[in-house]
CSV table of C-alpha atoms in Angstrom, one decimal:
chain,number,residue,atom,x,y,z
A,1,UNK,CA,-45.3,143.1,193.3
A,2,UNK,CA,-43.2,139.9,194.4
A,3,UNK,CA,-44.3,139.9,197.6
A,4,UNK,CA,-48.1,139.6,196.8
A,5,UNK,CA,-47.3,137.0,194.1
A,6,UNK,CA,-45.5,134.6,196.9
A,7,UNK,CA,-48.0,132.5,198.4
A,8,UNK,CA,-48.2,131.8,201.9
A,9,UNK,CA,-46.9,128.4,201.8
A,10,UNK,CA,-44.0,129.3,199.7
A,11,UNK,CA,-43.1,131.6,203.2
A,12,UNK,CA,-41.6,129.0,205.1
A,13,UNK,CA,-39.3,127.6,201.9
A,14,UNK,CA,-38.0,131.2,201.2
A,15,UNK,CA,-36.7,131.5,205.3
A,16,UNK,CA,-35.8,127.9,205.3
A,17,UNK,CA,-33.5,129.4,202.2
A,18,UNK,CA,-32.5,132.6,204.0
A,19,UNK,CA,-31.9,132.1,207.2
A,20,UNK,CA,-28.5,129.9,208.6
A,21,UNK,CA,-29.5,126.7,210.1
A,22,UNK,CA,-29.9,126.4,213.3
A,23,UNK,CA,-25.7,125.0,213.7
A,24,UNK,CA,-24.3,127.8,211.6
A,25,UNK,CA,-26.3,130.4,213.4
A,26,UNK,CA,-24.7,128.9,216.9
A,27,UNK,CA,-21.5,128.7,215.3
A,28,UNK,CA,-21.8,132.5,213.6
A,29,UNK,CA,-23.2,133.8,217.5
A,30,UNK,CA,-20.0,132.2,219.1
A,31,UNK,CA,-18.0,133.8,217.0
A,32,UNK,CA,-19.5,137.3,217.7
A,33,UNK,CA,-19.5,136.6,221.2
A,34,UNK,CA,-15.6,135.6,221.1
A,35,UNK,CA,-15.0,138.9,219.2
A,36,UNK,CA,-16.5,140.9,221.5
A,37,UNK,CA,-15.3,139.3,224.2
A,38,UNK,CA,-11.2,140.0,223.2
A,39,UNK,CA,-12.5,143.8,222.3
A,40,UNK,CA,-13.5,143.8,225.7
A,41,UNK,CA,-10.4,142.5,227.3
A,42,UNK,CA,-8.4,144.9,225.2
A,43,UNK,CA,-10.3,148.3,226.4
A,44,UNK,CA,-10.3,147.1,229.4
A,45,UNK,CA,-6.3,146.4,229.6
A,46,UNK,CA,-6.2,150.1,228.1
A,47,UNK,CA,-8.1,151.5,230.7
A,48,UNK,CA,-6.4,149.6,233.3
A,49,UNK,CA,-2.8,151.4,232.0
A,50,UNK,CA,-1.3,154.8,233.7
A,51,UNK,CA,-2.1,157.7,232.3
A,52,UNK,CA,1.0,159.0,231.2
A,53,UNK,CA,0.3,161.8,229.0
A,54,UNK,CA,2.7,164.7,228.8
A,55,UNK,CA,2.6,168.4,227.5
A,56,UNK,CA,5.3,169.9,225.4
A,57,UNK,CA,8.1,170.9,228.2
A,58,UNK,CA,7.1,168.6,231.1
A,59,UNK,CA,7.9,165.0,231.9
A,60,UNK,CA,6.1,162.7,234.2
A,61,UNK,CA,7.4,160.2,237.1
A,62,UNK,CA,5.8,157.8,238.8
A,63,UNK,CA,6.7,157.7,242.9
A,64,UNK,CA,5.8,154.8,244.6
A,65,UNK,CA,6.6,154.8,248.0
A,66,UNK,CA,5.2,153.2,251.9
A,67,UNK,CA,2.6,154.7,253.3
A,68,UNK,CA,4.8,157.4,255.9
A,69,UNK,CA,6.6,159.2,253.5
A,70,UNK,CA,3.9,160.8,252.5
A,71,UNK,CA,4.3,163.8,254.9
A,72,UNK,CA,7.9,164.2,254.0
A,73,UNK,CA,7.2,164.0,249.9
A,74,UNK,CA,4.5,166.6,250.0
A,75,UNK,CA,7.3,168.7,250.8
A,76,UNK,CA,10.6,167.6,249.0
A,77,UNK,CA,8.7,166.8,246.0
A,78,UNK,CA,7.5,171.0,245.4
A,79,UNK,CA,11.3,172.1,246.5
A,80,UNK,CA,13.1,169.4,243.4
A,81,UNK,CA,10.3,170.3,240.7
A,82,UNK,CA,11.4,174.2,241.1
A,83,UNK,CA,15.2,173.4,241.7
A,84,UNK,CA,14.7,171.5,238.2
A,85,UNK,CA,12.5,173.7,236.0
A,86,UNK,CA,15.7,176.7,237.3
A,87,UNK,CA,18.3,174.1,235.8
A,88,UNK,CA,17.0,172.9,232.8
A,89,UNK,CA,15.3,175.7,230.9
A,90,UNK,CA,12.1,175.3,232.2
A,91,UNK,CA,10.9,172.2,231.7
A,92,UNK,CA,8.0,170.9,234.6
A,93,UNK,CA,8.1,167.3,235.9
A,94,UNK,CA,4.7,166.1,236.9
A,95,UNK,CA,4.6,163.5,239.5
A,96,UNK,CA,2.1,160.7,240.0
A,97,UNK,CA,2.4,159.2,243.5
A,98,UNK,CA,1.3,156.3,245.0
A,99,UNK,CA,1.1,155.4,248.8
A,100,UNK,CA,0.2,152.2,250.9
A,101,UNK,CA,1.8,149.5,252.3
A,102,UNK,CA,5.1,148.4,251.5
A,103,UNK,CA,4.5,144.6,250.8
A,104,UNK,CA,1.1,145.7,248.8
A,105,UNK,CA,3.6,148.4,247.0
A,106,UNK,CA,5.9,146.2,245.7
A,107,UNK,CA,3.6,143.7,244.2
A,108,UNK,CA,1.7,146.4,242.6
A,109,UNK,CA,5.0,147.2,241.4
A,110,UNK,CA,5.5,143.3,239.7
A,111,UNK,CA,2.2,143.3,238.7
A,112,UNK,CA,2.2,146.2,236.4
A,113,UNK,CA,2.1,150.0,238.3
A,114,UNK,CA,4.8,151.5,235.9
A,115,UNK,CA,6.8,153.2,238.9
A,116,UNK,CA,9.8,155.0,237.6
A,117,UNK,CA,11.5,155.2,241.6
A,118,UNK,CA,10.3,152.9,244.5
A,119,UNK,CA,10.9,154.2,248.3
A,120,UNK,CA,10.2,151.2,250.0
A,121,UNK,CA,10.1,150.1,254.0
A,122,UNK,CA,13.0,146.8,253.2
A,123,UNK,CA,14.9,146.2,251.2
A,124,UNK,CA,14.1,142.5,250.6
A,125,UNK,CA,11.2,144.2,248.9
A,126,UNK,CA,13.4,146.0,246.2
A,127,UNK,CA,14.9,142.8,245.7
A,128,UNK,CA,11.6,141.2,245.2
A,129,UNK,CA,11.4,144.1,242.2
A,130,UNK,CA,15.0,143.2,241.1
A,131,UNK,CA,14.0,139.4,240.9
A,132,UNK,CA,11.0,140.1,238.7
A,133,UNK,CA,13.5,141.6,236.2
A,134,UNK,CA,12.3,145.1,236.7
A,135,UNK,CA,15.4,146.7,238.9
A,136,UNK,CA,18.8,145.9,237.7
A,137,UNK,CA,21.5,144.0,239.9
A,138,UNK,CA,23.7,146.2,241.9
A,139,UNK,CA,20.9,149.5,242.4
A,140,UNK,CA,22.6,149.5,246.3
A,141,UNK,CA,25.5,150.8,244.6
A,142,UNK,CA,24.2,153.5,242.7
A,143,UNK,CA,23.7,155.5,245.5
A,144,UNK,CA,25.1,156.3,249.0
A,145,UNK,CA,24.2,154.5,252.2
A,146,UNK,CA,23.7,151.0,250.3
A,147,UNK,CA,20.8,152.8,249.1
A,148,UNK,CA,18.7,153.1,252.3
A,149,UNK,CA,17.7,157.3,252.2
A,150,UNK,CA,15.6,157.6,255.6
A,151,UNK,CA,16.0,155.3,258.5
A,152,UNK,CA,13.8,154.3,261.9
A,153,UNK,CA,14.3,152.4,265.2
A,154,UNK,CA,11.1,150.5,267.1
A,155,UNK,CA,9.5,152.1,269.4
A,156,UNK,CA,7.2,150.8,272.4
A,157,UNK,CA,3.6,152.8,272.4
A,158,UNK,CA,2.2,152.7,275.8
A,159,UNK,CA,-1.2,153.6,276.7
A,160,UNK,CA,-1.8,157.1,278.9
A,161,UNK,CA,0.1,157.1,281.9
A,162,UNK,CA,1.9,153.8,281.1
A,163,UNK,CA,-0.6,151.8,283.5
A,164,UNK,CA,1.3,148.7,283.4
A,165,UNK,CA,5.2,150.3,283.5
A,166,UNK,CA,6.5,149.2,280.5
A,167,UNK,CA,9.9,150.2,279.9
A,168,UNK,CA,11.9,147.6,278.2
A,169,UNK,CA,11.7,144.7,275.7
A,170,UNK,CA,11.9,142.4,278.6
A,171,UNK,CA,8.7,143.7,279.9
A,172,UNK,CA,6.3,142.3,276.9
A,173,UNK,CA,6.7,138.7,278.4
A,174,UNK,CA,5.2,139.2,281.3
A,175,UNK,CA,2.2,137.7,281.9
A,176,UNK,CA,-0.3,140.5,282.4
A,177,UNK,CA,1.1,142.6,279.2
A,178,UNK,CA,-1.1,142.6,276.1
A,179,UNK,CA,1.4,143.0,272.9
A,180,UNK,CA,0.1,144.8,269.6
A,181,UNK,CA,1.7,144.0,266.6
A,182,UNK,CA,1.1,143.2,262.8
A,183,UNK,CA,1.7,139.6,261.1
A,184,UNK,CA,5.3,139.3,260.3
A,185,UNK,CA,4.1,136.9,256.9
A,186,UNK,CA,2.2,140.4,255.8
A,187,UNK,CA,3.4,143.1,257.2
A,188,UNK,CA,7.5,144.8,256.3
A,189,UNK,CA,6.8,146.9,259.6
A,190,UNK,CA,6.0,143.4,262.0
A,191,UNK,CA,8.9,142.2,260.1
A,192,UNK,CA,11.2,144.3,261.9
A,193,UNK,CA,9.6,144.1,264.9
A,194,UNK,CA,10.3,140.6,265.4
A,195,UNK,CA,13.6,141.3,264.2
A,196,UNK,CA,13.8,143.6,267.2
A,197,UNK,CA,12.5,141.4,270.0
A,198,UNK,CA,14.9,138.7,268.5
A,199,UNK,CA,17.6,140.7,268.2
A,200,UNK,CA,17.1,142.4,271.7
A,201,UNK,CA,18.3,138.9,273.2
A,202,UNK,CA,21.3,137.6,270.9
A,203,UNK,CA,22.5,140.8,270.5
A,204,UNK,CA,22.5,141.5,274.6
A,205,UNK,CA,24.2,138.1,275.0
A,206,UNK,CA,22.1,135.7,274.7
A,207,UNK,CA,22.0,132.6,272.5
A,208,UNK,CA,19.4,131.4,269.7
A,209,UNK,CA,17.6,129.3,271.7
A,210,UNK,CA,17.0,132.2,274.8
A,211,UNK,CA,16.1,134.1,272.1
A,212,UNK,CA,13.2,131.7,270.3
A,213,UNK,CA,11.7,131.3,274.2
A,214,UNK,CA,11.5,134.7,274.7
A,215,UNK,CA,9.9,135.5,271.0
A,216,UNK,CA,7.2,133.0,271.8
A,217,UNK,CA,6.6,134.4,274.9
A,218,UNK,CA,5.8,137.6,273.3
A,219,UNK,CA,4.0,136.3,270.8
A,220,UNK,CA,2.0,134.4,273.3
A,221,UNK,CA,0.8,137.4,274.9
A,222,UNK,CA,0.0,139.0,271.2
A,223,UNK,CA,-3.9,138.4,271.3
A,224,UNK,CA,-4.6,139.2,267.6
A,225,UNK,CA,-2.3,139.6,264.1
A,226,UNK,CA,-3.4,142.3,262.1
A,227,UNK,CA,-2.1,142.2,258.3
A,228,UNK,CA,-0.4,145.6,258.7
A,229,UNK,CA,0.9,148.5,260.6
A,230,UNK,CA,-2.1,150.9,259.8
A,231,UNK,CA,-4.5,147.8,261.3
A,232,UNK,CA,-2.3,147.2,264.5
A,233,UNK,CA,-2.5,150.9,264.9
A,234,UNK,CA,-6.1,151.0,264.5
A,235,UNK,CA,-6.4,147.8,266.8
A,236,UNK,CA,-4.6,149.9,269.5
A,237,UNK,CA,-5.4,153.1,269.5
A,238,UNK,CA,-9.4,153.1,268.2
A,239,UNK,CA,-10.5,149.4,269.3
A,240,UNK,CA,-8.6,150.5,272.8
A,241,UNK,CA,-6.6,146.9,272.4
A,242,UNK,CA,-3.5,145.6,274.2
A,243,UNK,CA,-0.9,147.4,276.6
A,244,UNK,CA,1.5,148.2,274.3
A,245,UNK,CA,2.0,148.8,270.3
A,246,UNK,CA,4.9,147.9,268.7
A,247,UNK,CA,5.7,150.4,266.2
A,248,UNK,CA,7.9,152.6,264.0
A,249,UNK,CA,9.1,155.4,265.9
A,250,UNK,CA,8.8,158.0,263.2
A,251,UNK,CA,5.2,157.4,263.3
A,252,UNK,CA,5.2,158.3,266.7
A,253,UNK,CA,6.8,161.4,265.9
A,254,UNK,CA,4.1,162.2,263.2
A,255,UNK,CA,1.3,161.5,265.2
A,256,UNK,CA,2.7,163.7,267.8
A,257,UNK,CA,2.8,166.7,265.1
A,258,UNK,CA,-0.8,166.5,264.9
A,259,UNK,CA,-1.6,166.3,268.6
A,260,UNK,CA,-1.4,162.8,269.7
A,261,UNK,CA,0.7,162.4,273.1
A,262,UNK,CA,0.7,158.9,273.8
A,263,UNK,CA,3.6,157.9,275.9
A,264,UNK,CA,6.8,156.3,274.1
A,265,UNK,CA,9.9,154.0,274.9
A,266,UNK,CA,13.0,153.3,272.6
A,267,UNK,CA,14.5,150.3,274.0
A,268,UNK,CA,17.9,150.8,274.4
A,269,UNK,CA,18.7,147.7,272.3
A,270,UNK,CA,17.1,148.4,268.8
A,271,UNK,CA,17.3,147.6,265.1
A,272,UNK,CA,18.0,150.2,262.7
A,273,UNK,CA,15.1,150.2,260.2
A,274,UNK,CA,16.6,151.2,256.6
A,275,UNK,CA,14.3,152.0,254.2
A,276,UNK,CA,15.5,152.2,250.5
A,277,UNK,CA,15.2,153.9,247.4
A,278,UNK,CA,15.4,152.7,244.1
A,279,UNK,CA,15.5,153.6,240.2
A,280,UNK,CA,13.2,151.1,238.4
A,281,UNK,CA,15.0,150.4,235.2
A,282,UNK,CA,12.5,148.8,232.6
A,283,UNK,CA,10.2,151.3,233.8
A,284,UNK,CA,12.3,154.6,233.1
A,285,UNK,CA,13.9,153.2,230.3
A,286,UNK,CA,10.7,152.5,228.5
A,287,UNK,CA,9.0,155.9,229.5
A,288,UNK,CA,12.4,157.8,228.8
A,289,UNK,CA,12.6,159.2,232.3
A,290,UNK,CA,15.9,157.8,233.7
A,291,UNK,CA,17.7,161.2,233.5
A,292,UNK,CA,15.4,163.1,235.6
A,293,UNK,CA,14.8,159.9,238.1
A,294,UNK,CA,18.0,159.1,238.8
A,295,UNK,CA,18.5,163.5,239.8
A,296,UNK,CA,15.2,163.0,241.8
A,297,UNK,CA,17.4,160.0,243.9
A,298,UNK,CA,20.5,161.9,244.0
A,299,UNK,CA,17.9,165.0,245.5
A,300,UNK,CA,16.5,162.7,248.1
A,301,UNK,CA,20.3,162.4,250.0
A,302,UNK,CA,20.6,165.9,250.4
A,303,UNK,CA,20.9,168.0,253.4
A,304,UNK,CA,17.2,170.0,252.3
A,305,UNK,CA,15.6,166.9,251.2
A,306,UNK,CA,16.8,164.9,254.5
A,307,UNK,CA,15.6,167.4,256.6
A,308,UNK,CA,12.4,167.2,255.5
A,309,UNK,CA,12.3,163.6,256.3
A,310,UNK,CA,13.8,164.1,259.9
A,311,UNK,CA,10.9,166.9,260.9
A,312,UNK,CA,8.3,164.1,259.7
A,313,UNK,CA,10.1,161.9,262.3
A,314,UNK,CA,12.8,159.7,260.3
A,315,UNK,CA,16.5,159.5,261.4
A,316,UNK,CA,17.9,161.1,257.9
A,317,UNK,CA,20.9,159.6,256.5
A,318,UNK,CA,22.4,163.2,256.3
A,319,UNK,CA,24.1,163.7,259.9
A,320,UNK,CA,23.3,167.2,259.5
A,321,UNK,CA,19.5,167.5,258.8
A,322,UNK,CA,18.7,166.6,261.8
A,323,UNK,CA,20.0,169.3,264.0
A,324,UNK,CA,18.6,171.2,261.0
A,325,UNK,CA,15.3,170.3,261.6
A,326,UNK,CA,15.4,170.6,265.1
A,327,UNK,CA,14.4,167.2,265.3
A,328,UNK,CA,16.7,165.3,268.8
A,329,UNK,CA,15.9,161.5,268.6
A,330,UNK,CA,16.5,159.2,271.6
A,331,UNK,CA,19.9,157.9,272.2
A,332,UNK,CA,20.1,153.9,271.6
A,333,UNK,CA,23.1,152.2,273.3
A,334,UNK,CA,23.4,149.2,271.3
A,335,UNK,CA,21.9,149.6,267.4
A,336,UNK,CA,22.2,146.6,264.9
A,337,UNK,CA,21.5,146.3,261.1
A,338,UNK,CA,20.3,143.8,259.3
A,339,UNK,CA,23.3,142.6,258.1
A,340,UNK,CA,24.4,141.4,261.7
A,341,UNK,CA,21.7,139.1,261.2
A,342,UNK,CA,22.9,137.5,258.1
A,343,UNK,CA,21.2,139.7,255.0
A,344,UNK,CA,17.5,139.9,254.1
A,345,UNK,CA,18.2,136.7,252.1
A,346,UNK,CA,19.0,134.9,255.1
A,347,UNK,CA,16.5,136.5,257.6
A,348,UNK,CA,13.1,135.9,255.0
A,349,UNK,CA,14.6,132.0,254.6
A,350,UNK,CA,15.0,131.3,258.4
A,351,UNK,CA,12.5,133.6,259.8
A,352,UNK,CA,9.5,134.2,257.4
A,353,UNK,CA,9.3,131.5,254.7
A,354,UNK,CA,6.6,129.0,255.0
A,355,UNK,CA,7.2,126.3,257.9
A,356,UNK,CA,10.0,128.7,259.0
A,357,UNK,CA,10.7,130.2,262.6
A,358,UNK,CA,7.5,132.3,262.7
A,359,UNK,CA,5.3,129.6,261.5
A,360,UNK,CA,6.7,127.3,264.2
A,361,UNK,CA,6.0,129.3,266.9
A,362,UNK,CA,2.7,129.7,265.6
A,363,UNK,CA,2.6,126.3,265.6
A,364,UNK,CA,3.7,125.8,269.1
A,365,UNK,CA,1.1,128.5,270.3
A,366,UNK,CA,-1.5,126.7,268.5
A,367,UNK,CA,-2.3,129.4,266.3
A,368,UNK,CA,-2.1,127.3,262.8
C-alpha cells in the first residue's frame, strides 16, 4: 500500500504540500468567519421582523398605541372585528397590539415596528412619524377633530385626606408642597403638565415672565424627575413620595374602576390634552392593509367606540358618548389647546429643545 511505502521523513514534505500555509489558512479562516458572520446578521434581521402571517380570509393590523388605551381597545377592538367580518363576507382581521409609552412608541415606530395605525399621547409625536417619511403630510385632515380621537385635562392627585389642602395650581409653589411629576425631555405626559402650570398663569392674566417664576417655583419643589408617567406614578403612590402627582385625569378615573380612591382636583384653568390617531402610510401600503385601517380610524370616532373610551376615563370627542357611558367629568372654566400656545412646533422649540426653557430652569435650580 502507499501509505506503508512513504517513509517517515517523506511525512512532513507531503503536509508541507497539502496543507495551506500558514497566510492562506488565516486568510481562508477570515473569510469563513466573515461569511458566517453576514449569515448571522441576516437571521437575525429575519427574526427581529413582525410576524405577519395571514390565513386565507383574514388580514392583520398592527395597533400601536400609549400605554392607557389599553382598557378602552380591549373593548372597541372585539365590537369593529365583528362589525367587519358582518360587512365584508366574512373575512377576520387579526390585530397585533402594542402598548408603552408614547415617546418610546413613536421611536419604535421610526426604528422599524411596522404599525399600520398609531394612537399616540401628542401630536408632535405623529409628526415625528410624518418627518421620518413614514406618515404622509396632511393625516390631520383625514379625519375629524384635527385627528385627535380621545382627549384629557391634568388632574392634581392628592394623598388621603388631602393633608396639606391642595386645591389649586397656585398651591404647588408653596414651600412645604412636594410636586410629583415626570421629565418633560422624556416624558409626552410631563410635557403637558408643564404646559399646564405655564399655561395656568398666561392664560389667567399673567405675562411670560410671571409665568417662568412660577414654573421654577414648582419645579423647585419637584424633588425627583422620573422618565415617565408610569415611574412618577410609581414614585407617588408605592415609594409614598411627594404631596401631590401631577397626572392625566383619565388615569385617575381608571384607577378608580379598580378600587383606588385617592383624592382628586381639576384645576379650573387646564389644558385640553388631545391625543391623536393616525394611518401610517408606507406601513399599510406595503402590507396592503390601508382599506381596512383607514375603516378601523373612521370606527374609532363613533358614538360606540367613543363611549368606550369615555367609561375608561377619556373626555370622547363624540359629545354624546359620554352621557352614554354614564361617565360626568368636572366642569373646567377656562380650557386652552395647544394651539393657543403657538403649535407643537413652536412649544418643543421654545420649551423642550436642548438649552431651551426647561433646561434653563434646570439650570437655574442647579439641577444640570
Amino acid at each position: 500500500m502507499w501509505y506503508r511505502r512513504l517513509k517517515q521523513k517523506d511525512w512532513f514534505p507531503f503536509w508541507k504540500k497539502t496543507l495551506p500555509s500558514a497566510k492562506n489558512l488565516k486568510s481562508a479562516l477570515f473569510r469563513v468567519f466573515v461569511l458566517l458572520f453576514a449569515v448571522g446578521l441576516g437571521l437575525s434581521w429575519l427574526i427581529a421582523q413582525p410576524v405577519r402571517s395571514q390565513q386565507p380570509g383574514e388580514v392583520q393590523l398592527t395597533l400601536v398605541s400609549f400605554a392607557v388605551t389599553k382598557a378602552a381597545y380591549d373593548r372597541i377592538i372585539p365590537a369593529f372585528v365583528a362589525k367587519w367580518r358582518r360587512e365584508n363576507n366574512g373575512q377576520n382581521v387579526r390585530f397585533s397590539q402594542s402598548y408603552g409609552g408614547s415617546g418610546s412608541q413613536t421611536r419604535a415606530v421610526i426604528d422599524g415596528l411596522e404599525a399600520d395605525i398609531v394612537h399616540l399621547a401628542l401630536a408632535f409625536d405623529t409628526s415625528r412619524i410624518q418627518q421620518a417619511g413614514l406618515i404622509q403630510p396632511g393625516w390631520e385632515r383625514e379625519v375629524p377633530n384635527n385627528g385627535t380621537v380621545s382627549r384629557s385635562v391634568v388632574a392634581l392627585v392628592t394623598k388621603p385626606g388631602n393633608p396639606k389642602r391642595i386645591q389649586s395650581w397656585n398651591d404647588l409653589a408653596r414651600n412645604d408642597v412636594k410636586v410629583i411629576t415626570a421629565n418633560p425631555k422624556t416624558s409626552g405626559v410631563a410635557r403637558w403638565n408643564f404646559l399646564a402650570l405655564w399655561g395656568s398663569v398666561t392664560r389667567s392674566g399673567g405675562n411670560e415672565q410671571a409665568a417662568r417664576n412660577f414654573v421654577t417655583q414648582v419645579y423647585r419643589n419637584v424633588p425627583l424627575l422620573p422618565r415617565d408617567a408610569r415611574e412618577a406614578s410609581d414614585a407617588f403612590y408605592k415609594q409614598g413620595q411627594g404631596d401631590v402627582l401631577i397626572n392625566y385625569e383619565n388615569e385617575i378615573l381608571l384607577a378608580r374602576l379598580r378600587g383606588e380612591t385617592e383624592p382628586y382636583v381639576i384645576p379650573q384653568v387646564n389644558i385640553s390634552i388631545d391625543n391623536p390617531v393616525a394611518v401610517v402610510d408606507r406601513n399599510v401600503d406595503k402590507h396592503g392593509t390601508r382599506r381596512v385601517a383607514e375603516a378601523f380610524v373612521r370606527y374609532l370616532y363613533t358614538p360606540e367606540a367613543q363611549r368606550e373610551f369615555a367609561a375608561v376615563g377619556f373626555r370622547p370627542v363624540n359629545a354624546a358618548a359620554a352621557g352614554a357611558a354614564n361617565r360626568s367629568f368636572a366642569t373646567v372654566s377656562r380650557l386652552f389647546t395647544i394651539n393657543d400656545l403657538g403649535g407643537w412646533d413652536a412649544v418643543q422649540r421654545k420649551f423642550f429643545a436642548d438649552g431651551a426653557m426647561f433646561d434653563q430652569i434646570q439650570t437655574a435650580l442647579n439641577r444640570r
